[in-house]
Short mmCIF file of C-alpha atoms in Angstrom, two decimals:
data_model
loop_
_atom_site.label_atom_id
_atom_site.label_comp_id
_atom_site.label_asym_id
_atom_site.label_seq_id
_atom_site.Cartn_x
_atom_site.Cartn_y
_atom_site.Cartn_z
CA UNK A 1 12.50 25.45 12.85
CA UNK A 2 12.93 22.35 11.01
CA UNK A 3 13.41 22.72 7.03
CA UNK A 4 10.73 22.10 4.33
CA UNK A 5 10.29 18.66 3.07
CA UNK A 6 12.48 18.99 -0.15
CA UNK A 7 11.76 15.28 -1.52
CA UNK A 8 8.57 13.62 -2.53
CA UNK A 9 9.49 11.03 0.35
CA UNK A 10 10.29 13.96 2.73
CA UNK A 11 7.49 15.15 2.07
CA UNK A 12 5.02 11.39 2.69
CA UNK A 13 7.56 10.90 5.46
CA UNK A 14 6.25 14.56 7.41
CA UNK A 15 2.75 13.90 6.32
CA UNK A 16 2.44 10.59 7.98
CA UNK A 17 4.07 11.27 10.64
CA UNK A 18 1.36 13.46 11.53
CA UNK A 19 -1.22 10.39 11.09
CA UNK A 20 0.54 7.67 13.33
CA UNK A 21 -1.54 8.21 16.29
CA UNK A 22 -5.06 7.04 15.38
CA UNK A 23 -6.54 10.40 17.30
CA UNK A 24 -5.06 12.11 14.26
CA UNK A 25 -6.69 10.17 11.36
CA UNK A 26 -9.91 10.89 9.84
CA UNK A 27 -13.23 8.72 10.68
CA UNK A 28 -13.17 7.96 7.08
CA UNK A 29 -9.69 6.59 6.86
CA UNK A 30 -10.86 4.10 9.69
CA UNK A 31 -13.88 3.03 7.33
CA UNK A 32 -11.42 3.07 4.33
CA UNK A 33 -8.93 1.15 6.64
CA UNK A 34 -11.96 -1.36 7.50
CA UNK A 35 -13.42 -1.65 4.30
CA UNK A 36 -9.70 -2.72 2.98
CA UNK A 37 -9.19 -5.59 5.47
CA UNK A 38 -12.65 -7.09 4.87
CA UNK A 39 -11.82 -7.76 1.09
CA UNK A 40 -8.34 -8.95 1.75
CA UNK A 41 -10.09 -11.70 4.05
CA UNK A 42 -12.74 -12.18 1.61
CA UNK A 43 -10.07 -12.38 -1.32
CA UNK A 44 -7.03 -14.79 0.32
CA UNK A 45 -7.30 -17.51 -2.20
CA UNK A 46 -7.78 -14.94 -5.40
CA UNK A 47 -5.04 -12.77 -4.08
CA UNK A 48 -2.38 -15.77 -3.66
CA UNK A 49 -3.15 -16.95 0.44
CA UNK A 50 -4.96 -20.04 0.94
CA UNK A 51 -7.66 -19.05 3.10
CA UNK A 52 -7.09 -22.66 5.20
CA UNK A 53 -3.02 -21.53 5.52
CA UNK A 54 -4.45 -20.26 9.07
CA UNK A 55 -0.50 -20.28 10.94
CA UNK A 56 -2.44 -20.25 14.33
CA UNK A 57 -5.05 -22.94 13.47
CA UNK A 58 -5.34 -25.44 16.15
CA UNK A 59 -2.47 -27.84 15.06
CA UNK A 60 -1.05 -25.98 12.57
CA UNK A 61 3.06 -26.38 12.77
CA UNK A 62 5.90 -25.43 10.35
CA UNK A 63 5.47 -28.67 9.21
CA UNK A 64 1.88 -28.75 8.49
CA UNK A 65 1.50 -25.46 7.29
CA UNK A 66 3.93 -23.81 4.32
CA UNK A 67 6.64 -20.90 5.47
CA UNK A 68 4.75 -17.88 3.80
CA UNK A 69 6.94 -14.76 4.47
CA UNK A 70 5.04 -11.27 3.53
CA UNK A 71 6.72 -7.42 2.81
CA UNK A 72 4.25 -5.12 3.74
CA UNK A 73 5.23 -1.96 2.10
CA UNK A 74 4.43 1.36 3.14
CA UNK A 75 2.74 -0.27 6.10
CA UNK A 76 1.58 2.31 8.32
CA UNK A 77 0.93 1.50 11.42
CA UNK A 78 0.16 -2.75 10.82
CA UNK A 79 -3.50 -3.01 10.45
CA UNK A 80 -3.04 -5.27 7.49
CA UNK A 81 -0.08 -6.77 8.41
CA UNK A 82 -2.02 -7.18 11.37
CA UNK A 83 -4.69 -8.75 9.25
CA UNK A 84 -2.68 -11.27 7.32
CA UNK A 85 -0.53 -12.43 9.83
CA UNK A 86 -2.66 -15.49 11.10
CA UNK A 87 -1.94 -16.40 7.42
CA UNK A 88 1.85 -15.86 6.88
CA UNK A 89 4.92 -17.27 8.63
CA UNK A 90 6.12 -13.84 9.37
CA UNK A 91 5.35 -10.28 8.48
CA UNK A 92 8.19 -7.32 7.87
CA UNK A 93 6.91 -3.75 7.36
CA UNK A 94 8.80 -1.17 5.72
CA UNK A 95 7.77 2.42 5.94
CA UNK A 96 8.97 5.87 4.76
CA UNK A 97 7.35 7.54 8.02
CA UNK A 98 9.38 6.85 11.87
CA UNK A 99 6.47 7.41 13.37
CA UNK A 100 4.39 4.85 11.59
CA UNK A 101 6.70 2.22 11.80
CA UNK A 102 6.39 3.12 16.02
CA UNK A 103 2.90 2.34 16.02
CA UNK A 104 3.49 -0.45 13.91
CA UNK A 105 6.05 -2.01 16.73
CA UNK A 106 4.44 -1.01 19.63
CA UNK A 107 1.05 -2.90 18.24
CA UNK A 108 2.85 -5.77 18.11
CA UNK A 109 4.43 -5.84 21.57
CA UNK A 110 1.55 -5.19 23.06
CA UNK A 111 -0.57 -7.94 21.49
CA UNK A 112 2.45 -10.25 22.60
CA UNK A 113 3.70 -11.13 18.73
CA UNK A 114 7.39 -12.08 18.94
CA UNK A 115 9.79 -9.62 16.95
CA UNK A 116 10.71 -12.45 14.66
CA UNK A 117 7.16 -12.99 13.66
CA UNK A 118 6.00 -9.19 12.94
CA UNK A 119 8.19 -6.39 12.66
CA UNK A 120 9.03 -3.04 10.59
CA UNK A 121 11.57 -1.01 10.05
CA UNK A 122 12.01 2.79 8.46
CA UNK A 123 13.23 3.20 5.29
CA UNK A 124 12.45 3.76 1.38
CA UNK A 125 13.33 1.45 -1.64
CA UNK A 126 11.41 3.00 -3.68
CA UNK A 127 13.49 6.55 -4.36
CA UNK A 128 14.70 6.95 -7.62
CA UNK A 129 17.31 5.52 -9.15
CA UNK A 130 20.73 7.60 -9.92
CA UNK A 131 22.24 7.49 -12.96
CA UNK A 132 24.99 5.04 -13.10
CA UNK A 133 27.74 7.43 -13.01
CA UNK A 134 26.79 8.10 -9.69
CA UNK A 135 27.38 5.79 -6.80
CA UNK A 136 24.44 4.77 -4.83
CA UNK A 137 24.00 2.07 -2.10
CA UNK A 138 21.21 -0.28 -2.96
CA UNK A 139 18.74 -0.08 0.19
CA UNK A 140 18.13 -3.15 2.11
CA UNK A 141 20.30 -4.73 0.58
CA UNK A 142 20.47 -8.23 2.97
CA UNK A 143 19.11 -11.08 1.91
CA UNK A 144 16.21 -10.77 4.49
CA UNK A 145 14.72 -8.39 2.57
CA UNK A 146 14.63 -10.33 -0.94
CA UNK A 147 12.63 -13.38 -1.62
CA UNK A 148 8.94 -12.76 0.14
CA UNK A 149 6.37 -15.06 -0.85
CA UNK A 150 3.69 -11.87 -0.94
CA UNK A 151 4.08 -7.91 -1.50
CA UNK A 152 1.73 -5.94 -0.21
CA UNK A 153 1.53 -2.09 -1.51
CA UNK A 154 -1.87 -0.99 -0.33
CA UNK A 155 -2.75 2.77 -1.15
CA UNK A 156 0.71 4.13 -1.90
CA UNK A 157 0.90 3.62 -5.23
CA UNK A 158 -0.47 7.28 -5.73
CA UNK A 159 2.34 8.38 -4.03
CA UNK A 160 5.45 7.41 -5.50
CA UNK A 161 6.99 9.57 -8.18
CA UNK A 162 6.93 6.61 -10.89
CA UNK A 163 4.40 3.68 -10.30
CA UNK A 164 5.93 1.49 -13.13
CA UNK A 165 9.76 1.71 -11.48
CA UNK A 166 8.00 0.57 -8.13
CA UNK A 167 6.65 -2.27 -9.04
CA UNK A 168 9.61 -3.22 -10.45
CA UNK A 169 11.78 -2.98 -7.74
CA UNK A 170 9.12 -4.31 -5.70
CA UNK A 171 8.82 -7.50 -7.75
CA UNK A 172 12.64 -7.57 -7.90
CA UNK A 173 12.36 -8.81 -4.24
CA UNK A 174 9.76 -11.58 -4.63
CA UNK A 175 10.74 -15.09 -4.73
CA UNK A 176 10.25 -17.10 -7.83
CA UNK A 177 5.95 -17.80 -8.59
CA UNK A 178 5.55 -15.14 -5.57
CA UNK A 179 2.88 -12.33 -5.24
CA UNK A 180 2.46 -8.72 -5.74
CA UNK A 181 -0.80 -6.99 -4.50
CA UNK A 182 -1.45 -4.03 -4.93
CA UNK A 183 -4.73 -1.63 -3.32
CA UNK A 184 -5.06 1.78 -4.85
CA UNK A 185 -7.90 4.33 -5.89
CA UNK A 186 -9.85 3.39 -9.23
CA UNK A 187 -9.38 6.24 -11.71
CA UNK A 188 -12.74 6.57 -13.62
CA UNK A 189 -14.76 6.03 -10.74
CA UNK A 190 -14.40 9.33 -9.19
CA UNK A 191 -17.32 11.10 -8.11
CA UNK A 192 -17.12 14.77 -6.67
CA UNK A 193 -19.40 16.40 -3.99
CA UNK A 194 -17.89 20.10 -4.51
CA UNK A 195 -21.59 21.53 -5.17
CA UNK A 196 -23.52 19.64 -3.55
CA UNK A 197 -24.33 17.33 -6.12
CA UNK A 198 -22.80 14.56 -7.35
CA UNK A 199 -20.32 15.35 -10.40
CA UNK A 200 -19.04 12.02 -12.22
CA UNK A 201 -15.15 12.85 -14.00
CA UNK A 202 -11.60 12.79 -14.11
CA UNK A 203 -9.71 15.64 -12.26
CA UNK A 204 -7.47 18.27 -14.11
CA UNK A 205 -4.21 16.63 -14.72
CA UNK A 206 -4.96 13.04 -14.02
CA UNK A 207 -2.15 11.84 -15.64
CA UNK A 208 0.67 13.08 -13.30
CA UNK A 209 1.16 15.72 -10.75
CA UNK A 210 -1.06 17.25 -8.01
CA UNK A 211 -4.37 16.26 -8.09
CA UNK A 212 -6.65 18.80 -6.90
CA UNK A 213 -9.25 16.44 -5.61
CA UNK A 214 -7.14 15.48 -3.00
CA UNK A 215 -6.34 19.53 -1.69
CA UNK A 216 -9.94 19.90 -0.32
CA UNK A 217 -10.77 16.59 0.83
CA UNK A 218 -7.14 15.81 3.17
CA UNK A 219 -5.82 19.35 3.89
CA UNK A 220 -1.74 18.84 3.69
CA UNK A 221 -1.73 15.81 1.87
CA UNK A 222 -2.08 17.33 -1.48
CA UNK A 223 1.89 17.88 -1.88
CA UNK A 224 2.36 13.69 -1.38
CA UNK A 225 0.14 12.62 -4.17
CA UNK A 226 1.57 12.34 -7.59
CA UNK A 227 -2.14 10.25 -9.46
CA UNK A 228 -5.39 10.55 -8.35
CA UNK A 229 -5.49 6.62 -9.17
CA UNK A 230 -5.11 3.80 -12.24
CA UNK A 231 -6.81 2.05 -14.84
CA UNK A 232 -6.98 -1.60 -15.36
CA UNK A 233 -5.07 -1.82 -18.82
CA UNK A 234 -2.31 0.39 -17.55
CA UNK A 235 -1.80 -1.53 -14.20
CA UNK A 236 -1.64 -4.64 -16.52
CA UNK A 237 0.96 -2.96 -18.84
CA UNK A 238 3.16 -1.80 -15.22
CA UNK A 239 2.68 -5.78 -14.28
CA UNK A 240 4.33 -6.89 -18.13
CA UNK A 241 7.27 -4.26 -18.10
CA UNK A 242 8.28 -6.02 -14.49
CA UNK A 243 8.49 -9.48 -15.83
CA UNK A 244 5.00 -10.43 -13.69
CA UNK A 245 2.43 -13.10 -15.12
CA UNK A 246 -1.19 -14.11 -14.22
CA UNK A 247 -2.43 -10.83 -13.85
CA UNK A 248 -5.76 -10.42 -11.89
CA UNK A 249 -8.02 -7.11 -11.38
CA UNK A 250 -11.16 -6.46 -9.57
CA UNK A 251 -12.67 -3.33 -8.20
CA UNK A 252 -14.27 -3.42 -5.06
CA UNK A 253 -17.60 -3.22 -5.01
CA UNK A 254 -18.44 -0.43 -2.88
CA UNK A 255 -17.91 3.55 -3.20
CA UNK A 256 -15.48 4.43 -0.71
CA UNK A 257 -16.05 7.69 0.82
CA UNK A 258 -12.92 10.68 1.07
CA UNK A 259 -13.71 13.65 3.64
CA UNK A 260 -16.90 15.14 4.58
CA UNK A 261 -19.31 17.83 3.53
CA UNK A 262 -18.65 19.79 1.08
CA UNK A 263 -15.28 19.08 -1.44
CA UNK A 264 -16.15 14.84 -0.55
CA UNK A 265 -14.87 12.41 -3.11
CA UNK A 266 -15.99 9.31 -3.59
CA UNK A 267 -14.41 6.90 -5.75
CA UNK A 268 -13.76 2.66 -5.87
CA UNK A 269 -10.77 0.90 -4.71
CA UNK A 270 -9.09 -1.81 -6.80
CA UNK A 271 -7.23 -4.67 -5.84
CA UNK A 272 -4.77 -5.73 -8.42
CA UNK A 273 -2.13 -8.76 -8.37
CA UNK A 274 0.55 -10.90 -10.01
CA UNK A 275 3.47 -13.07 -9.57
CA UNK A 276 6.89 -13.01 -10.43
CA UNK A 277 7.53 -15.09 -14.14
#
């Protein structure tokens, strides 16, 4: 019997796992999945991608067309690597979960992309730091993994033990004037379907911890979520401490929909960026 996830990473790394093959995931993460790649195409020039930087365009070149490189942590399995890529010189994926980063391969070999153009690897640069008394390797440490144009972190944010120290190791590997985007759950918006009726509030412990929102709604997930989501003001104050400027917010404009039946969340999404000062 293999031991119990010990580490918050462990413990995102066994969870996912269990969600690389798409039999596994909920209908709802498909819609949320769906719903996701429709505002990053309807946001490219907002979010820092020039909607007419189409890389496949009918004579589009390296010389026509700027080299765009994108980081697509905590990728899953590529859909929005996926999505971008027609927009970006070349896509690397990063992913605490083996499995994930499997899928995210294999999609790519199968729709013919070349390795150099789309690929991820396993890994976490995101655990926290030692204290410097203690050695520690920095990971991904090459220069191949430092100066991307664009930073993707789409709903993972909730998942990492200190939001504010990963954006600012993610930023850390931007190049100068590049982006950070970030896709997470809306605090406030929350809306709870426990009775039967809608119920509009915050859940116990908001601030840090388990949420128990997420317990009912994605059975075995509740152990990998340390916020049930972020404000605004605070996601602008995480973007200052990192040294980011031109800091831009908007909430989607739908409800997006968590589980079904009774114990169903709704709540927004919010897509948030900057760029390195």
């Amino acid at each position: 019997m293999s031991p119990e996830p010990s580490t918050l990473a462990d413990k995102n790394q066994a969870y996912f796992d269990t969600l690389a093959s798409p039999s596994n995931r909920h209908p709802w993460m498909k819609d949320l999945t769906n719903q996701i790649q429709t505002e990053l195409i309807a946001r490219l020039d907002w979010i820092g991608i020039l909607a007419n930087n189409n890389q496949d365009a009918p004579g589009a070149s390296e010389q026509t067309t700027p080299r765009i490189r994108l980081l697509d942590y905590a990728c899953g399995s590529g859909e929005l690597s996926r999505t971008l890529l027609p927009y970006v010189s070349e896509a690397r994926g990063i992913d605490v979960s083996g499995a994930m980063v499997r899928e995210y391969n294999d999609h790519a070999l199968a729709a013919g992309i070349p390795e150099e153009k789309m690929h991820a690897v396993q890994g976490n640069i995101l655990a926290p730091s030692l204290p410097p008394s203690e050695s520690q390797e920095i990971p991904f440490a090459e220069k191949e993994w430092f100066d991307f144009d664009i930073i993707l972190l789409s709903m993972a944010l909730h998942h990492v033990p200190s939001p504010s120290d990963a954006i600012t190791k993610l930023t850390a590997r931007l190049a100068q004037g590049g982006v950070l985007i970030i896709i997470d759950w809306l605090l406030s918006s929350i809306v709870y379907h426990d009775s039967g009726e809608p119920r509009f509030g915050l859940p116990s412990h908001h601030g840090g911890g388990n949420n128990n929102h997420a317990h009912n709604v994605v059975p075995g997930s509740e152990h990998t979520i340390t916020r049930a989501g972020f404000e605004k003001e605070e996601m602008e104050g995480f973007f200052r401490d990192a040294g980011c400027v031109d800091v831009g917010f908007l909430g989607f404009e739908e409800m997006t929909r968590l589980g079904d039946g009774e114990g169903a969340v709704e709540q927004k999404l919010f897509v948030a960026r900057t760029r390195k000062g």
